PDB file of C-alpha atoms and ligand atoms in Angstrom:
ATOM      1  CA  MET A   1      11.106  43.174 -18.201  1.00 41.00           C
ATOM      2  CA  SER A   2      14.113  43.272 -15.518  1.00 43.00           C
ATOM      3  CA  ILE A   3      13.423  42.904 -11.158  1.00 43.00           C
ATOM      4  CA  ASP A   4      16.547  45.831 -11.308  1.00 46.00           C
ATOM      5  CA  THR A   5      14.252  48.354 -13.527  1.00 44.00           C
ATOM      6  CA  PRO A   6      10.572  48.323 -12.666  1.00 49.00           C
ATOM      7  CA  PRO A   7       9.068  50.593 -14.816  1.00 51.00           C
ATOM      8  CA  ILE A   8       8.115  54.962 -13.725  1.00 46.00           C
ATOM      9  CA  THR A   9       5.903  57.609 -15.360  1.00 45.00           C
ATOM     10  CA  PRO A  10       7.363  59.838 -16.979  1.00 43.00           C
ATOM     11  CA  GLN A  11       6.839  62.388 -13.883  1.00 46.00           C
ATOM     12  CA  GLN A  12       8.778  59.785 -11.866  1.00 49.00           C
ATOM     13  CA  TYR A  13      11.474  60.603 -14.048  1.00 44.00           C
ATOM     14  CA  GLU A  14      11.336  64.146 -15.002  1.00 43.00           C
ATOM     15  CA  VAL A  15      10.848  64.577 -10.529  1.00 45.00           C
ATOM     16  CA  LEU A  16      13.703  62.056 -10.678  1.00 47.00           C
ATOM     17  CA  HIS A  17      16.464  63.436 -12.153  1.00 47.00           C
ATOM     18  CA  GLY A  18      15.573  66.797 -11.280  1.00 46.00           C
ATOM     19  CA  GLY A  19      17.288  65.996  -7.182  1.00 47.00           C
ATOM     20  CA  GLY A  20      15.837  67.042  -4.126  1.00 48.00           C
ATOM     21  CA  ALA A  21      13.849  64.984  -1.005  1.00 52.00           C
ATOM     22  CA  GLU A  22      10.628  64.092  -3.769  1.00 52.00           C
ATOM     23  CA  ALA A  23      13.359  62.166  -5.930  1.00 48.00           C
ATOM     24  CA  ALA A  24      14.140  60.503  -2.844  1.00 49.00           C
ATOM     25  CA  GLU A  25      11.438  59.292  -1.623  1.00 53.00           C
ATOM     26  CA  ILE A  26      10.548  57.927  -5.756  1.00 47.00           C
ATOM     27  CA  ALA A  27      13.660  55.857  -5.475  1.00 47.00           C
ATOM     28  CA  LYS A  28      13.438  53.959  -1.444  1.00 54.00           C
ATOM     29  CA  GLN A  29       9.401  52.845  -3.301  1.00 57.00           C
ATOM     30  CA  ARG A  30      11.659  51.641  -6.833  1.00 54.00           C
ATOM     31  CA  LEU A  31      14.459  50.114  -3.541  1.00 46.00           C
ATOM     32  CA  SER A  32      11.521  48.322  -1.676  1.00 56.00           C
ATOM     33  CA  ARG A  33      10.334  47.104  -5.257  1.00 55.00           C
ATOM     34  CA  ARG A  34      13.455  45.103  -6.086  1.00 57.00           C
ATOM     35  CA  ARG A  35      13.731  44.431  -2.125  1.00 58.00           C
ATOM     36  CA  PHE A  36       9.730  42.795  -2.532  1.00 45.00           C
ATOM     37  CA  MET A  37      10.354  41.057  -5.946  1.00 53.00           C
ATOM     38  CA  ARG A  38      13.682  39.591  -4.630  1.00 61.00           C
ATOM     39  CA  ARG A  39      12.194  37.697  -1.678  1.00 58.00           C
ATOM     40  CA  SER A  40       9.217  36.904  -3.783  1.00 50.00           C
ATOM     41  CA  MET A  41      11.742  34.992  -6.396  1.00 57.00           C
ATOM     42  CA  LEU A  42      13.599  33.455  -3.426  1.00 47.00           C
ATOM     43  CA  ALA A  43      10.493  32.431  -1.933  1.00 49.00           C
ATOM     44  CA  VAL A  44       8.986  30.434  -4.256  1.00 45.00           C
ATOM     45  CA  TRP A  45      12.616  28.988  -5.204  1.00 47.00           C
ATOM     46  CA  GLY A  46      12.299  27.719  -1.705  1.00 45.00           C
ATOM     47  CA  LEU A  47       9.196  25.550  -1.855  1.00 41.00           C
ATOM     48  CA  SER A  48      10.270  24.254  -5.530  1.00 49.00           C
ATOM     49  CA  THR A  49      13.374  23.076  -3.854  1.00 44.00           C
ATOM     50  CA  THR A  50      11.629  21.896  -0.765  1.00 42.00           C
ATOM     51  CA  ALA A  51       9.586  19.569  -3.305  1.00 45.00           C
ATOM     52  CA  ALA A  52      12.187  18.544  -4.583  1.00 47.00           C
ATOM     53  CA  VAL A  53      14.505  17.570  -2.327  1.00 42.00           C
ATOM     54  CA  ALA A  54      11.450  15.433  -1.115  1.00 43.00           C
ATOM     55  CA  GLY A  55       9.995  14.312  -4.010  1.00 44.00           C
ATOM     56  CA  GLY A  56      14.130  12.871  -4.659  1.00 44.00           C
ATOM     57  CA  LEU A  57      13.448  11.082  -0.647  1.00 42.00           C
ATOM     58  CA  ALA A  58      10.897   9.347  -1.525  1.00 46.00           C
ATOM     59  CA  MET A  59      12.510   7.844  -4.381  1.00 46.00           C
ATOM     60  CA  LEU A  60      15.738   6.924  -2.704  1.00 43.00           C
ATOM     61  CA  TYR A  61      13.816   6.046   0.316  1.00 44.00           C
ATOM     62  CA  PRO A  62       9.882   4.195  -0.842  1.00 45.00           C
ATOM     63  CA  ASN A  63      10.142   2.185   2.570  1.00 45.00           C
ATOM     64  CA  VAL A  64       9.065   5.533   3.962  1.00 45.00           C
ATOM     65  CA  ALA A  65       5.766   5.019   2.016  1.00 52.00           C
ATOM     66  CA  ALA A  66       3.669   4.319   4.658  1.00 71.00           C
ATOM     67  CA  GLY A  67      -0.715   4.029   5.504  1.00 91.00           C
ATOM     68  CA  PHE A  68      -3.131   1.990   3.140  1.00 96.00           C
ATOM     69  CA  GLY A  69      -2.233   1.840  -0.538  1.00 96.00           C
ATOM     70  CA  GLY A  70       1.356   1.827   0.566  1.00 97.00           C
ATOM     71  CA  LEU A  71       4.727  -0.045   2.426  1.00 98.00           C
ATOM     72  CA  VAL A  72       2.406  -1.131   5.612  1.00 98.00           C
ATOM     73  CA  THR A  73       5.042  -2.697   8.624  1.00 98.00           C
ATOM     74  CA  VAL A  74       2.213  -5.439  10.524  1.00 98.00           C
ATOM     75  CA  GLY A  75       4.831  -6.730  12.836  1.00 98.00           C
ATOM     76  CA  LYS A  76       7.830  -9.031  13.036  1.00 98.00           C
ATOM     77  CA  LYS A  77       7.991 -11.864  11.521  1.00 98.00           C
ATOM     78  CA  THR A  78       8.168 -14.070  15.096  1.00 98.00           C
ATOM     79  CA  ASP A  79       4.123 -12.115  16.079  1.00 98.00           C
ATOM     80  CA  PHE A  80       3.078 -14.606  13.416  1.00 98.00           C
ATOM     81  CA  PRO A  81       3.548 -17.642  13.874  1.00 98.00           C
ATOM     82  CA  ALA A  82       2.431 -21.366  11.663  1.00 98.00           C
ATOM     83  CA  ALA A  83       1.021 -23.712  11.000  1.00 97.00           C
ATOM     84  CA  SER A  84       0.201 -25.975   9.069  1.00 93.00           C
ATOM     85  CA  LYS A  85      -3.152 -28.505   9.600  1.00 90.00           C
ATOM     86  CA  SER A  86      -6.751 -26.881   8.871  1.00 89.00           C
ATOM     87  CA  SER A  87      -8.280 -27.088  11.822  1.00 90.00           C
ATOM     88  CA  ASP A  88      -4.586 -24.923  13.397  1.00 95.00           C
ATOM     89  CA  PHE A  89      -5.842 -21.713  11.994  1.00 97.00           C
ATOM     90  CA  LYS A  90      -7.137 -19.766  14.943  1.00 97.00           C
ATOM     91  CA  LYS A  91      -7.828 -16.059  13.823  1.00 98.00           C
ATOM     92  CA  GLY A  92      -4.395 -14.328  15.913  1.00 98.00           C
ATOM     93  CA  PHE A  93      -2.978 -17.051  17.228  1.00 98.00           C
ATOM     94  CA  THR A  94      -1.813 -19.489  15.029  1.00 98.00           C
ATOM     95  CA  GLY A  95      -1.452 -19.054  10.750  1.00 98.00           C
ATOM     96  CA  VAL A  96      -4.382 -16.578  10.352  1.00 98.00           C
ATOM     97  CA  PHE A  97      -3.655 -12.920  11.420  1.00 98.00           C
ATOM     98  CA  TYR A  98      -5.500  -9.489  10.669  1.00 98.00           C
ATOM     99  CA  ASN A  99      -3.946  -5.974  10.285  1.00 98.00           C
ATOM    100  CA  GLN A 100      -6.189  -2.555  10.862  1.00 97.00           C
ATOM    101  CA  ASN A 101      -3.641  -1.116   8.424  1.00 97.00           C
ATOM    102  CA  ALA A 102      -2.920  -2.660   5.559  1.00 98.00           C
ATOM    103  CA  ARG A 103      -6.799  -3.930   6.022  1.00 98.00           C
ATOM    104  CA  THR A 104      -4.842  -7.701   5.090  1.00 98.00           C
ATOM    105  CA  TYR A 105      -4.747 -10.882   6.955  1.00 98.00           C
ATOM    106  CA  VAL A 106      -2.074 -12.314   6.748  1.00 98.00           C
ATOM    107  CA  ILE A 107      -1.860 -16.336   6.248  1.00 98.00           C
ATOM    108  CA  HIS A 108       2.143 -18.018   7.701  1.00 98.00           C
ATOM    109  CA  LEU A 109       1.613 -21.227   6.372  1.00 98.00           C
ATOM    110  CA  ALA A 110       4.342 -24.067   7.710  1.00 98.00           C
ATOM    111  CA  ALA A 111       6.302 -25.313   6.272  1.00 97.00           C
ATOM    112  CA  ASN A 112       5.531 -28.899   6.298  1.00 96.00           C
ATOM    113  CA  THR A 113       1.589 -28.028   4.848  1.00 96.00           C
ATOM    114  CA  SER A 114       0.716 -30.471   3.018  1.00 95.00           C
ATOM    115  CA  PHE A 115       0.017 -28.915  -1.043  1.00 96.00           C
ATOM    116  CA  LEU A 116      -1.697 -30.982  -3.679  1.00 97.00           C
ATOM    117  CA  LEU A 117       0.128 -30.346  -6.544  1.00 97.00           C
ATOM    118  CA  PRO A 118       3.429 -31.764  -7.133  1.00 95.00           C
ATOM    119  CA  SER A 119       6.783 -29.851  -6.728  1.00 94.00           C
ATOM    120  CA  ALA A 120       7.481 -29.447 -10.718  1.00 95.00           C
ATOM    121  CA  VAL A 121       4.896 -27.006 -11.378  1.00 96.00           C
ATOM    122  CA  LEU A 122       4.361 -25.514  -7.287  1.00 97.00           C
ATOM    123  CA  GLY A 123       6.552 -23.439  -7.531  1.00 97.00           C
ATOM    124  CA  ASP A 124       5.213 -21.568 -10.539  1.00 97.00           C
ATOM    125  CA  GLN A 125       1.649 -21.720  -8.708  1.00 97.00           C
ATOM    126  CA  LEU A 126       2.929 -19.679  -5.661  1.00 98.00           C
ATOM    127  CA  GLN A 127       3.932 -17.305  -7.707  1.00 97.00           C
ATOM    128  CA  SER A 128       1.269 -17.199  -9.259  1.00 97.00           C
ATOM    129  CA  GLU A 129      -1.139 -16.523  -6.574  1.00 98.00           C
ATOM    130  CA  THR A 130       0.973 -14.227  -4.432  1.00 98.00           C
ATOM    131  CA  VAL A 131       2.048 -16.762  -2.011  1.00 98.00           C
ATOM    132  CA  VAL A 132       6.439 -15.846  -0.540  1.00 98.00           C
ATOM    133  CA  LYS A 133       8.054 -18.562   0.742  1.00 97.00           C
ATOM    134  CA  ASP A 134      10.614 -17.499   3.304  1.00 98.00           C
ATOM    135  CA  ALA A 135      14.303 -18.758   4.298  1.00 97.00           C
ATOM    136  CA  ASP A 136      12.969 -20.920   6.684  1.00 97.00           C
ATOM    137  CA  GLY A 137      10.710 -22.836   4.705  1.00 97.00           C
ATOM    138  CA  SER A 138       7.601 -21.385   5.441  1.00 98.00           C
ATOM    139  CA  TYR A 139       4.379 -19.888   3.441  1.00 98.00           C
ATOM    140  CA  TRP A 140       3.482 -16.450   3.891  1.00 98.00           C
ATOM    141  CA  ILE A 141       0.614 -14.455   1.918  1.00 98.00           C
ATOM    142  CA  GLY A 142      -1.209 -11.160   2.393  1.00 98.00           C
ATOM    143  CA  LEU A 143      -5.107 -11.476   1.787  1.00 98.00           C
ATOM    144  CA  TYR A 144      -6.855  -8.779   1.069  1.00 98.00           C
ATOM    145  CA  GLN A 145     -10.140  -8.185   3.465  1.00 98.00           C
ATOM    146  CA  ARG A 146     -12.305  -7.031   0.827  1.00 98.00           C
ATOM    147  CA  CYS A 147     -15.271 -10.727  -1.393  1.00 98.00           C
ATOM    148  CA  VAL A 148     -14.178 -10.356  -4.235  1.00 98.00           C
ATOM    149  CA  HIS A 149     -17.865 -10.587  -5.396  1.00 98.00           C
ATOM    150  CA  LEU A 150     -19.518  -7.007  -4.340  1.00 98.00           C
ATOM    151  CA  GLY A 151     -17.094  -5.578  -1.291  1.00 98.00           C
ATOM    152  CA  CYS A 152     -17.899  -7.198   1.492  1.00 98.00           C
ATOM    153  CA  THR A 153     -15.701  -7.544   4.608  1.00 98.00           C
ATOM    154  CA  VAL A 154     -14.953 -11.661   5.087  1.00 98.00           C
ATOM    155  CA  PRO A 155     -14.490 -12.503   8.395  1.00 98.00           C
ATOM    156  CA  PHE A 156     -12.132 -15.471   8.663  1.00 98.00           C
ATOM    157  CA  ARG A 157     -13.723 -18.592  10.758  1.00 97.00           C
ATOM    158  CA  ASP A 158     -12.174 -20.240  13.039  1.00 96.00           C
ATOM    159  CA  ASP A 159     -14.779 -23.133  13.382  1.00 95.00           C
ATOM    160  CA  CYS A 160     -14.902 -24.445   9.884  1.00 96.00           C
ATOM    161  CA  SER A 161     -11.065 -22.797   8.999  1.00 96.00           C
ATOM    162  CA  SER A 162     -11.783 -21.199   5.655  1.00 97.00           C
ATOM    163  CA  PHE A 163     -13.057 -17.421   4.873  1.00 98.00           C
ATOM    164  CA  LYS A 164     -16.651 -16.734   4.276  1.00 97.00           C
ATOM    165  CA  CYS A 165     -18.599 -14.065   3.276  1.00 98.00           C
ATOM    166  CA  PRO A 166     -21.971 -13.067   5.416  1.00 97.00           C
ATOM    167  CA  CYS A 167     -23.491 -11.186   1.789  1.00 97.00           C
ATOM    168  CA  HIS A 168     -24.282 -13.501   0.383  1.00 97.00           C
ATOM    169  CA  GLY A 169     -21.794 -17.102   1.247  1.00 96.00           C
ATOM    170  CA  SER A 170     -18.679 -16.775  -0.730  1.00 98.00           C
ATOM    171  CA  HIS A 171     -16.269 -19.179   0.537  1.00 98.00           C
ATOM    172  CA  TYR A 172     -12.445 -19.102   0.347  1.00 98.00           C
ATOM    173  CA  ASN A 173      -9.480 -21.510   1.852  1.00 97.00           C
ATOM    174  CA  VAL A 174      -7.126 -19.790   4.438  1.00 97.00           C
ATOM    175  CA  THR A 175      -4.982 -19.290   1.194  1.00 98.00           C
ATOM    176  CA  GLY A 176      -7.609 -17.253  -0.171  1.00 98.00           C
ATOM    177  CA  GLU A 177      -8.361 -19.749  -3.265  1.00 98.00           C
ATOM    178  CA  TRP A 178     -12.475 -19.550  -4.368  1.00 98.00           C
ATOM    179  CA  LEU A 179     -14.106 -22.881  -2.451  1.00 98.00           C
ATOM    180  CA  ASP A 180     -17.868 -21.473  -3.594  1.00 97.00           C
ATOM    181  CA  GLY A 181     -20.231 -18.927  -3.356  1.00 98.00           C
ATOM    182  CA  PRO A 182     -20.861 -16.523  -6.363  1.00 98.00           C
ATOM    183  CA  ALA A 183     -17.927 -15.042  -6.247  1.00 98.00           C
ATOM    184  CA  PRO A 184     -15.542 -14.373  -9.896  1.00 98.00           C
ATOM    185  CA  ARG A 185     -13.033 -15.143  -8.684  1.00 98.00           C
ATOM    186  CA  SER A 186     -10.153 -16.442  -5.420  1.00 98.00           C
ATOM    187  CA  LEU A 187      -9.409 -13.073  -2.870  1.00 98.00           C
ATOM    188  CA  ASP A 188      -7.468 -11.175  -4.160  1.00 98.00           C
ATOM    189  CA  ARG A 189      -3.879 -11.328  -3.154  1.00 98.00           C
ATOM    190  CA  PHE A 190      -0.950  -7.980  -1.902  1.00 98.00           C
ATOM    191  CA  SER A 191       2.281  -7.772  -2.742  1.00 97.00           C
ATOM    192  CA  ILE A 192       4.589  -8.950   0.856  1.00 98.00           C
ATOM    193  CA  HIS A 193       8.128  -9.123   1.897  1.00 98.00           C
ATOM    194  CA  PHE A 194      10.412  -8.801   4.570  1.00 98.00           C
ATOM    195  CA  SER A 195      12.293  -6.243   5.688  1.00 97.00           C
ATOM    196  CA  GLY A 196      15.379  -7.438   8.605  1.00 97.00           C
ATOM    197  CA  SER A 197      12.334  -9.159  10.776  1.00 97.00           C
ATOM    198  CA  ASP A 198       9.622  -6.715   9.978  1.00 98.00           C
ATOM    199  CA  VAL A 199       7.243  -8.359   7.375  1.00 98.00           C
ATOM    200  CA  VAL A 200       5.577  -5.748   4.935  1.00 98.00           C
ATOM    201  CA  VAL A 201       2.688  -5.815   3.155  1.00 98.00           C
ATOM    202  CA  ASP A 202       2.299  -3.961   0.365  1.00 98.00           C
ATOM    203  CA  THR A 203      -0.267  -2.535  -0.272  1.00 98.00           C
ATOM    204  CA  GLY A 204       0.211  -0.149  -3.449  1.00 97.00           C
ATOM    205  CA  VAL A 205       0.325  -3.898  -5.498  1.00 95.00           C
ATOM    206  CA  LEU A 206      -2.805  -6.412  -5.586  1.00 97.00           C
ATOM    207  CA  ASN A 207      -2.970  -9.368  -7.480  1.00 98.00           C
ATOM    208  CA  SER A 208      -6.673  -9.391  -8.600  1.00 98.00           C
ATOM    209  CA  LYS A 209      -6.482 -12.493 -11.197  1.00 97.00           C
ATOM    210  CA  VAL A 210      -5.889 -15.363  -9.298  1.00 98.00           C
ATOM    211  CA  PRO A 211      -8.614 -17.043 -11.226  1.00 98.00           C
ATOM    212  CA  HIS A 212     -11.142 -20.303  -9.815  1.00 98.00           C
ATOM    213  CA  PRO A 213      -9.144 -23.396  -8.773  1.00 97.00           C
ATOM    214  CA  ASP A 214      -9.134 -26.407 -10.811  1.00 96.00           C
ATOM    215  CA  THR A 215      -7.280 -29.844 -10.441  1.00 94.00           C
ATOM    216  CA  ASN A 216      -4.263 -28.328 -11.903  1.00 95.00           C
ATOM    217  CA  THR A 217      -4.213 -25.501  -9.589  1.00 97.00           C
ATOM    218  CA  ARG A 218      -5.995 -25.937  -6.417  1.00 97.00           C
ATOM    219  CA  LEU A 219      -2.843 -25.627  -3.254  1.00 97.00           C
ATOM    220  CA  ILE A 220      -4.476 -27.761  -0.041  1.00 96.00           C
ATOM    221  CA  ALA A 221      -7.129 -28.639   0.403  1.00 95.00           C
ATOM    222  CA  ALA A 222     -10.977 -27.625   1.188  1.00 94.00           C
ATOM    223  CA  PRO A 223     -11.696 -27.822   5.658  1.00 94.00           C
ATOM    224  CA  THR A 224     -13.535 -30.663   5.746  1.00 92.00           C
ATOM    225  CA  VAL A 225     -15.945 -29.116   8.832  1.00 94.00           C
ATOM    226  CA  ALA A 226     -18.609 -27.070   7.496  1.00 93.00           C
ATOM    227  CA  CYS A 227     -19.058 -23.234   8.628  1.00 93.00           C
ATOM    228  CA  SER A 228     -21.692 -22.942  11.304  1.00 89.00           C
ATOM    229  CA  ALA A 229     -24.986 -21.596  10.868  1.00 84.00           C
ATOM    230  CA  GLY A 230     -24.371 -18.427  12.728  1.00 68.00           C
ATOM    231  CA  GLY A 231     -20.772 -17.967  13.043  1.00 65.00           C
TER     232      GLY A 231
HETATM  233  S1  LIG B 301     -20.683  -9.309  -1.793  1.00 91.35           S
HETATM  234 FE1  LIG B 301     -19.177 -11.117  -0.791  1.00 91.35          FE
HETATM  235  S2  LIG B 301     -20.938 -13.266  -1.804  1.00 91.35           S
HETATM  236 FE2  LIG B 301     -21.229 -10.865  -2.447  1.00 91.35          FE
END
């Protein structure tokens, strides 16, 4: 059915062909219907076009996506002073930083960090644990706050330089590697990258496949100080 020729009844047809005021009224109604239908079509077209343009912009500029589940700019590089020695990691000051929007601990290891692995295999192990090496030689990790045992939020403990879950005691190194407790693997980690001087965590890309480490895969030594009972 064409929008220009809405149907008319046989009676209207007769009147139209007879002319007069009644015919004019019917013609007016037909014109109104045509305008209404055209405007409706234009409105639908406008909404479709707006949705298509928005989708295109999201593809062209993925950094526009924000909030948990997407890209989260957590701060400038200078907001995260690095640490190397186990005892230097202090939440919010050096080496370990929490970002609520990303639900992530940003870990910044200094360039002189002592890794346990030889350089021949270190690069691959860092990559498999989503540890990003920066141009200045330091290392960044975005650890998801969620305990991989049953999902409690894991706090970082300054007193023992590690993550200790308050629910059932799972214990993780500052790099998120499992130390002890019922957790089936190491902490999960988000992809992390830089945009100029900004540090960006991609909370849509989660590495949940870092197993319990062994002597061939553990990156750094376990802390030597035990966590206090009340901490
Ligand atoms: S939820 Fe963390 S140890 Fe059980």
